[in-house]
mmCIF file of C-alpha atoms and ligand atoms in Angstrom:
data_model
loop_
_atom_site.group_PDB
_atom_site.id
_atom_site.type_symbol
_atom_site.label_atom_id
_atom_site.label_comp_id
_atom_site.label_asym_id
_atom_site.label_seq_id
_atom_site.Cartn_x
_atom_site.Cartn_y
_atom_site.Cartn_z
ATOM 1 C CA MET A 370 163.777 13.321 -7.375
ATOM 2 C CA THR A 371 166.034 10.825 -5.649
ATOM 3 C CA ALA A 372 169.304 12.165 -4.334
ATOM 4 C CA VAL A 373 172.689 10.937 -5.469
ATOM 5 C CA LYS A 374 174.538 9.010 -2.776
ATOM 6 C CA ILE A 375 177.940 10.605 -2.103
ATOM 7 C CA ASP A 376 180.203 7.584 -1.760
ATOM 8 C CA GLY A 377 182.875 8.495 0.788
ATOM 9 C CA LYS A 378 184.396 5.034 0.586
ATOM 10 C CA ALA A 379 185.006 5.356 -3.156
ATOM 11 C CA VAL A 380 186.382 8.911 -2.911
ATOM 12 C CA SER A 381 188.575 7.812 -0.041
ATOM 13 C CA ALA A 382 189.909 4.819 -2.006
ATOM 14 C CA SER A 383 190.706 7.054 -4.970
ATOM 15 C CA ILE A 384 192.659 9.547 -2.813
ATOM 16 C CA ARG A 385 194.488 6.724 -1.051
ATOM 17 C CA GLY A 386 195.514 5.392 -4.474
ATOM 18 C CA GLN A 387 197.080 8.776 -5.285
ATOM 19 C CA ILE A 388 198.807 8.895 -1.886
ATOM 20 C CA GLN A 389 200.211 5.403 -2.389
ATOM 21 C CA GLU A 390 201.747 6.418 -5.721
ATOM 22 C CA GLU A 391 203.289 9.491 -4.151
ATOM 23 C CA VAL A 392 204.738 7.447 -1.282
ATOM 24 C CA VAL A 393 206.460 5.149 -3.798
ATOM 25 C CA GLY A 394 208.064 8.249 -5.376
ATOM 26 C CA LEU A 395 209.113 9.676 -1.996
ATOM 27 C CA LYS A 396 210.643 6.392 -0.881
ATOM 28 C CA LYS A 397 212.861 6.455 -3.980
ATOM 29 C CA GLN A 398 214.187 9.748 -2.577
ATOM 30 C CA GLY A 399 214.759 8.098 0.806
ATOM 31 C CA ILE A 400 211.705 9.687 2.443
ATOM 32 C CA GLU A 401 209.229 7.528 4.370
ATOM 33 C CA PRO A 402 206.254 9.391 5.889
ATOM 34 C CA GLY A 403 206.007 8.549 9.603
ATOM 35 C CA LEU A 404 202.991 8.840 11.890
ATOM 36 C CA ALA A 405 202.907 8.368 15.669
ATOM 37 C CA VAL A 406 199.544 7.753 17.319
ATOM 38 C CA ILE A 407 199.117 7.873 21.083
ATOM 39 C CA LEU A 408 196.191 6.225 22.837
ATOM 40 C CA VAL A 409 195.745 6.669 26.582
ATOM 41 C CA GLY A 410 193.267 4.372 28.288
ATOM 42 C CA GLU A 411 190.730 1.823 27.158
ATOM 43 C CA ASP A 412 187.918 3.744 25.430
ATOM 44 C CA PRO A 413 186.443 1.141 23.046
ATOM 45 C CA GLY A 414 185.655 3.631 20.252
ATOM 46 C CA SER A 415 189.141 5.136 20.460
ATOM 47 C CA LYS A 416 190.722 1.679 20.284
ATOM 48 C CA VAL A 417 188.878 1.005 17.014
ATOM 49 C CA TYR A 418 189.886 4.406 15.535
ATOM 50 C CA VAL A 419 193.534 3.909 16.489
ATOM 51 C CA GLY A 420 193.509 0.411 14.976
ATOM 52 C CA SER A 421 192.132 1.846 11.703
ATOM 53 C CA LYS A 422 194.832 4.526 11.631
ATOM 54 C CA GLU A 423 197.550 1.916 12.168
ATOM 55 C CA LYS A 424 196.086 -0.234 9.371
ATOM 56 C CA ALA A 425 195.974 2.731 6.971
ATOM 57 C CA CYS A 426 199.664 3.449 7.670
ATOM 58 C CA ILE A 427 200.628 -0.134 6.898
ATOM 59 C CA GLU A 428 198.556 -0.213 3.696
ATOM 60 C CA LEU A 429 200.064 3.036 2.404
ATOM 61 C CA GLY A 430 203.654 2.123 3.313
ATOM 62 C CA TYR A 431 204.134 4.683 6.079
ATOM 63 C CA TYR A 432 206.363 4.224 9.098
ATOM 64 C CA SER A 433 203.964 3.810 12.015
ATOM 65 C CA GLU A 434 204.321 3.962 15.796
ATOM 66 C CA VAL A 435 201.370 3.357 18.080
ATOM 67 C CA HIS A 436 201.849 4.103 21.774
ATOM 68 C CA ARG A 437 199.116 2.410 23.822
ATOM 69 C CA LEU A 438 199.388 3.760 27.362
ATOM 70 C CA PRO A 439 197.424 2.812 30.508
ATOM 71 C CA ASP A 440 194.799 5.254 31.804
ATOM 72 C CA THR A 441 196.970 5.792 34.883
ATOM 73 C CA THR A 442 199.548 7.578 32.679
ATOM 74 C CA THR A 443 200.467 10.972 34.146
ATOM 75 C CA GLU A 444 200.260 14.173 32.120
ATOM 76 C CA GLU A 445 203.989 14.599 32.723
ATOM 77 C CA ALA A 446 204.762 11.208 31.151
ATOM 78 C CA LEU A 447 202.528 11.957 28.154
ATOM 79 C CA LEU A 448 204.179 15.363 27.625
ATOM 80 C CA ALA A 449 207.612 13.694 27.825
ATOM 81 C CA LEU A 450 206.594 11.234 25.087
ATOM 82 C CA ILE A 451 205.306 14.070 22.889
ATOM 83 C CA ASP A 452 208.578 15.934 23.397
ATOM 84 C CA GLN A 453 210.494 12.833 22.315
ATOM 85 C CA LEU A 454 208.315 12.432 19.183
ATOM 86 C CA ASN A 455 208.615 16.165 18.380
ATOM 87 C CA ASN A 456 212.375 15.587 18.166
ATOM 88 C CA GLN A 457 212.260 12.269 16.313
ATOM 89 C CA ALA A 458 213.271 12.790 12.656
ATOM 90 C CA ASN A 459 211.418 9.716 11.320
ATOM 91 C CA ILE A 460 208.081 10.977 12.731
ATOM 92 C CA HIS A 461 206.321 13.645 10.637
ATOM 93 C CA GLY A 462 202.883 13.491 12.231
ATOM 94 C CA ILE A 463 201.747 13.083 15.843
ATOM 95 C CA LEU A 464 198.160 12.345 16.817
ATOM 96 C CA VAL A 465 196.916 12.012 20.386
ATOM 97 C CA GLN A 466 193.570 10.234 20.317
ATOM 98 C CA LEU A 467 190.826 12.126 22.141
ATOM 99 C CA PRO A 468 189.137 12.019 24.595
ATOM 100 C CA LEU A 469 191.909 11.779 27.187
ATOM 101 C CA PRO A 470 191.373 10.550 30.776
ATOM 102 C CA LYS A 471 189.998 13.331 32.990
ATOM 103 C CA HIS A 472 193.227 13.910 34.965
ATOM 104 C CA ILE A 473 195.061 14.982 31.773
ATOM 105 C CA HIS A 474 194.508 18.498 30.406
ATOM 106 C CA GLU A 475 193.636 18.202 26.740
ATOM 107 C CA LYS A 476 194.788 21.734 25.961
ATOM 108 C CA SER A 477 198.244 21.271 27.514
ATOM 109 C CA VAL A 478 198.696 18.141 25.421
ATOM 110 C CA ILE A 479 197.558 19.673 22.115
ATOM 111 C CA ASP A 480 199.702 22.768 22.732
ATOM 112 C CA ALA A 481 202.757 20.544 23.285
ATOM 113 C CA ILE A 482 202.645 18.977 19.803
ATOM 114 C CA ALA A 483 205.063 20.615 17.335
ATOM 115 C CA VAL A 484 202.964 22.776 14.969
ATOM 116 C CA GLU A 485 204.521 21.196 11.874
ATOM 117 C CA LYS A 486 203.684 17.685 13.162
ATOM 118 C CA ASP A 487 200.114 18.512 14.262
ATOM 119 C CA VAL A 488 198.369 16.364 11.643
ATOM 120 C CA ASP A 489 195.047 16.747 13.490
ATOM 121 C CA GLY A 490 195.174 20.507 12.857
ATOM 122 C CA PHE A 491 194.133 21.138 16.480
ATOM 123 C CA HIS A 492 197.121 23.259 17.642
ATOM 124 C CA PRO A 493 196.099 26.910 18.218
ATOM 125 C CA ILE A 494 198.666 28.080 15.643
ATOM 126 C CA ASN A 495 197.185 25.806 12.974
ATOM 127 C CA VAL A 496 193.672 26.919 13.987
ATOM 128 C CA GLY A 497 194.773 30.567 13.744
ATOM 129 C CA ASN A 498 196.388 30.045 10.346
ATOM 130 C CA LEU A 499 193.172 28.438 9.104
ATOM 131 C CA MET A 500 191.252 31.475 10.360
ATOM 132 C CA ILE A 501 193.455 33.982 8.502
ATOM 133 C CA GLY A 502 193.801 31.807 5.408
ATOM 134 C CA ASP A 503 197.525 31.028 5.778
ATOM 135 C CA ASP A 504 199.054 27.651 5.008
ATOM 136 C CA SER A 505 198.285 25.180 7.791
ATOM 137 C CA LEU A 506 197.592 21.531 8.425
ATOM 138 C CA LEU A 507 193.797 21.330 8.134
ATOM 139 C CA PRO A 508 191.677 19.372 10.603
ATOM 140 C CA CYS A 509 190.881 16.019 9.003
ATOM 141 C CA THR A 510 187.088 15.738 9.163
ATOM 142 C CA PRO A 511 186.433 19.303 7.890
ATOM 143 C CA ALA A 512 188.969 18.799 5.082
ATOM 144 C CA GLY A 513 187.160 15.561 4.179
ATOM 145 C CA VAL A 514 183.799 17.368 4.105
ATOM 146 C CA ILE A 515 185.111 19.970 1.635
ATOM 147 C CA GLU A 516 186.668 17.266 -0.543
ATOM 148 C CA LEU A 517 183.339 15.390 -0.729
ATOM 149 C CA ILE A 518 181.466 18.569 -1.714
ATOM 150 C CA LYS A 519 184.062 19.282 -4.422
ATOM 151 C CA ARG A 520 183.690 15.753 -5.792
ATOM 152 C CA THR A 521 179.972 16.367 -6.432
ATOM 153 C CA GLY A 522 181.174 18.905 -9.031
ATOM 154 C CA THR A 523 179.531 21.795 -7.173
ATOM 155 C CA ASP A 524 181.145 25.213 -7.302
ATOM 156 C CA MET A 525 180.666 26.509 -3.755
ATOM 157 C CA ALA A 526 181.244 30.169 -4.687
ATOM 158 C CA GLY A 527 178.241 32.309 -3.821
ATOM 159 C CA LYS A 528 176.201 29.352 -2.570
ATOM 160 C CA HIS A 529 174.465 29.478 0.788
ATOM 161 C CA ALA A 530 176.096 26.936 3.099
ATOM 162 C CA VAL A 531 174.498 26.210 6.455
ATOM 163 C CA VAL A 532 176.501 24.411 9.144
ATOM 164 C CA ILE A 533 174.567 22.877 12.021
ATOM 165 C CA GLY A 534 176.954 22.513 14.994
ATOM 166 C CA ARG A 535 179.739 24.768 16.295
ATOM 167 C CA SER A 536 182.350 22.397 17.744
ATOM 168 C CA ASN A 537 186.057 23.187 17.558
ATOM 169 C CA ILE A 538 186.682 19.883 15.755
ATOM 170 C CA VAL A 539 184.024 20.178 13.019
ATOM 171 C CA GLY A 540 181.508 23.063 13.006
ATOM 172 C CA LYS A 541 183.883 26.022 13.374
ATOM 173 C CA PRO A 542 186.648 24.821 11.011
ATOM 174 C CA VAL A 543 184.178 23.581 8.381
ATOM 175 C CA SER A 544 182.580 27.049 8.375
ATOM 176 C CA MET A 545 185.980 28.665 7.789
ATOM 177 C CA LEU A 546 186.781 26.265 4.950
ATOM 178 C CA LEU A 547 183.407 26.858 3.271
ATOM 179 C CA GLN A 548 184.066 30.583 3.462
ATOM 180 C CA ARG A 549 187.463 30.005 1.891
ATOM 181 C CA GLU A 550 185.594 28.395 -1.013
ATOM 182 C CA ASN A 551 183.591 31.636 -1.265
ATOM 183 C CA ALA A 552 180.343 30.213 0.063
ATOM 184 C CA THR A 553 178.054 32.424 2.151
ATOM 185 C CA VAL A 554 178.020 30.665 5.490
ATOM 186 C CA THR A 555 175.435 30.559 8.271
ATOM 187 C CA MET A 556 176.236 28.691 11.483
ATOM 188 C CA CYS A 557 173.436 27.136 13.510
ATOM 189 C CA HIS A 558 173.729 25.428 16.896
ATOM 190 C CA SER A 559 171.657 24.097 19.780
ATOM 191 C CA ARG A 560 170.472 27.628 20.762
ATOM 192 C CA THR A 561 169.515 28.753 17.238
ATOM 193 C CA LEU A 562 165.909 29.906 16.805
ATOM 194 C CA ASN A 563 164.074 28.891 13.612
ATOM 195 C CA MET A 564 166.730 26.354 12.701
ATOM 196 C CA ARG A 565 164.448 24.567 10.249
ATOM 197 C CA GLU A 566 163.756 27.780 8.290
ATOM 198 C CA ILE A 567 167.471 28.614 8.074
ATOM 199 C CA SER A 568 168.470 25.072 7.185
ATOM 200 C CA LYS A 569 165.860 25.001 4.427
ATOM 201 C CA GLN A 570 167.643 27.889 2.687
ATOM 202 C CA ALA A 571 170.884 25.934 2.353
ATOM 203 C CA ASP A 572 172.312 24.952 -1.017
ATOM 204 C CA ILE A 573 174.921 23.068 1.003
ATOM 205 C CA LEU A 574 173.964 21.679 4.412
ATOM 206 C CA VAL A 575 176.624 20.290 6.763
ATOM 207 C CA VAL A 576 175.245 18.614 9.874
ATOM 208 C CA ALA A 577 177.473 18.001 12.906
ATOM 209 C CA ILE A 578 175.202 18.375 15.914
ATOM 210 C CA GLY A 579 175.609 14.920 17.464
ATOM 211 C CA ARG A 580 171.914 13.955 17.565
ATOM 212 C CA ALA A 581 170.784 10.832 15.743
ATOM 213 C CA ASN A 582 168.499 11.451 12.734
ATOM 214 C CA PHE A 583 168.004 15.116 13.757
ATOM 215 C CA VAL A 584 167.637 16.431 10.195
ATOM 216 C CA ASP A 585 164.712 15.131 8.157
ATOM 217 C CA HIS A 586 163.295 16.283 4.789
ATOM 218 C CA THR A 587 161.626 19.325 6.400
ATOM 219 C CA TYR A 588 165.119 20.815 6.955
ATOM 220 C CA VAL A 589 166.251 20.355 3.354
ATOM 221 C CA LYS A 590 165.848 22.565 0.288
ATOM 222 C CA PRO A 591 165.061 20.610 -2.890
ATOM 223 C CA GLY A 592 168.311 19.737 -4.654
ATOM 224 C CA ALA A 593 170.584 20.628 -1.705
ATOM 225 C CA ILE A 594 173.853 18.844 -0.986
ATOM 226 C CA VAL A 595 173.638 17.305 2.484
ATOM 227 C CA ILE A 596 176.796 16.238 4.334
ATOM 228 C CA ASP A 597 176.237 14.206 7.489
ATOM 229 C CA VAL A 598 179.131 14.277 9.961
ATOM 230 C CA GLY A 599 177.166 12.502 12.709
ATOM 231 C CA MET A 600 178.246 9.194 14.241
ATOM 232 C CA ASN A 601 175.732 8.168 16.877
ATOM 233 C CA ARG A 602 175.604 4.727 18.447
ATOM 234 C CA LEU A 603 171.944 3.688 18.911
ATOM 235 C CA ASP A 604 170.673 1.479 21.749
ATOM 236 C CA ASN A 605 170.442 -1.416 19.279
ATOM 237 C CA GLY A 606 174.180 -1.048 18.574
ATOM 238 C CA LYS A 607 173.667 0.380 15.074
ATOM 239 C CA LEU A 608 175.424 3.507 13.836
ATOM 240 C CA ALA A 609 173.222 6.460 12.867
ATOM 241 C CA GLY A 610 174.089 9.829 11.398
ATOM 242 C CA ASP A 611 172.616 13.213 12.350
ATOM 243 C CA VAL A 612 170.567 13.065 9.139
ATOM 244 C CA ASP A 613 167.648 10.734 8.495
ATOM 245 C CA TYR A 614 169.164 9.482 5.233
ATOM 246 C CA GLU A 615 166.141 7.656 3.822
ATOM 247 C CA ASP A 616 163.842 10.579 4.600
ATOM 248 C CA VAL A 617 165.959 13.274 2.909
ATOM 249 C CA LEU A 618 166.720 11.129 -0.174
ATOM 250 C CA GLU A 619 163.547 12.281 -1.944
ATOM 251 C CA VAL A 620 164.304 15.985 -1.445
ATOM 252 C CA ALA A 621 168.073 16.461 -1.528
ATOM 253 C CA GLY A 622 170.281 16.543 -4.622
ATOM 254 C CA ALA A 623 173.098 14.555 -3.007
ATOM 255 C CA VAL A 624 173.570 13.044 0.456
ATOM 256 C CA THR A 625 176.320 11.239 2.350
ATOM 257 C CA PRO A 626 175.321 7.962 4.023
ATOM 258 C CA VAL A 627 176.413 6.867 7.517
ATOM 259 C CA PRO A 628 178.460 4.740 7.540
ATOM 260 C CA GLY A 629 180.351 5.168 4.250
ATOM 261 C CA GLY A 630 180.212 8.962 3.847
ATOM 262 C CA VAL A 631 182.380 11.363 5.846
ATOM 263 C CA GLY A 632 183.790 8.624 8.139
ATOM 264 C CA PRO A 633 186.215 7.028 5.651
ATOM 265 C CA MET A 634 187.460 10.484 4.619
ATOM 266 C CA THR A 635 188.761 11.421 8.071
ATOM 267 C CA ILE A 636 191.571 8.862 8.156
ATOM 268 C CA THR A 637 192.377 9.502 4.489
ATOM 269 C CA MET A 638 192.840 13.210 5.236
ATOM 270 C CA LEU A 639 195.034 12.262 8.208
ATOM 271 C CA MET A 640 197.208 10.250 5.837
ATOM 272 C CA GLN A 641 197.286 13.196 3.434
ATOM 273 C CA ASN A 642 198.307 15.583 6.231
ATOM 274 C CA THR A 643 201.114 13.218 7.260
ATOM 275 C CA LEU A 644 202.316 13.129 3.654
ATOM 276 C CA ILE A 645 202.241 16.950 3.473
ATOM 277 C CA ALA A 646 204.140 17.185 6.782
ATOM 278 C CA ALA A 647 206.758 14.683 5.537
ATOM 279 C CA ARG A 648 207.243 16.610 2.293
ATOM 280 C CA ARG A 649 207.605 19.911 4.149
ATOM 281 C CA ALA A 650 210.075 18.369 6.643
ATOM 282 C CA HIS A 651 212.281 17.509 3.663
ATOM 283 C CA GLY A 652 211.945 20.908 2.040
ATOM 284 C CA LEU A 653 209.602 19.709 -0.716
ATOM 285 C CA LYS A 654 206.544 21.698 -1.773
HETATM 286 N N1 GUN B 584 188.588 11.579 18.618
HETATM 287 C C1 GUN B 584 187.503 11.652 17.819
HETATM 288 N N2 GUN B 584 187.817 12.280 16.656
HETATM 289 C C2 GUN B 584 189.130 12.598 16.745
HETATM 290 C C3 GUN B 584 190.032 13.244 15.853
HETATM 291 O O1 GUN B 584 189.694 13.680 14.747
HETATM 292 N N3 GUN B 584 191.316 13.375 16.313
HETATM 293 C C4 GUN B 584 191.706 12.927 17.526
HETATM 294 N N4 GUN B 584 192.975 13.123 17.882
HETATM 295 N N5 GUN B 584 190.887 12.328 18.373
HETATM 296 C C5 GUN B 584 189.613 12.159 17.974
#
């Protein structure tokens, strides 16, 4: 058996097409979704991500503000900017690119973003609402993972989903979302014993452990859906996922490649969150 490639680029393009149509409709009602992105410092990866977010805004017809600040920026100045954006009516989403320089407390910054503008879904109130199943802005990468699984046509109810990785940004929220879809969820992490045996039981395997090519075919049940959230830069400059794609192809039922799997979905979900926030700000459903 050769696995189906889950094409994140194609799914992403299809969702962006729907968003674009909706933006045209909103603009006729005088509503223009607005996203503010803040970048502090010179991290090369972050610069690329922020550039891609700005480009997506332009392509979809959003109002976009990008604040590129020097790494000497004080926490006080950053909090003042967030306060200004919280009160700016034409901004519906605020994203502070992480990581931040060491002298700035990440938690203080995330906590300062207005809950209804927290399009990253990182604010503790949004995290709490996700936990109890209330309406919230969902974190972008986990939301993208669920969307990709849905697009394979798989009903997650009753399936065994195994998540490898327990980060606040991916592992924990993805587990909550899988549970919301009625999957039976097992979380594995760096201290898990017998990880291979557990992973091999998964009908749905989500890997976000941050180790290049960590999962090979010995971790995969025949026919499983494998979602690779990894983005590891190798010494030769190439990008590698957490899953050895070529190796699992012969065993899995469907696999996401890296690049071109989960990656393109993250920014698309950010755009979707900004659209949702804009609609809510104007009292629309
Ligand atoms: N840095 C890496 N991934 C992310 C993300 O999803 N959101 C933000 N704000 N920063 C990041």
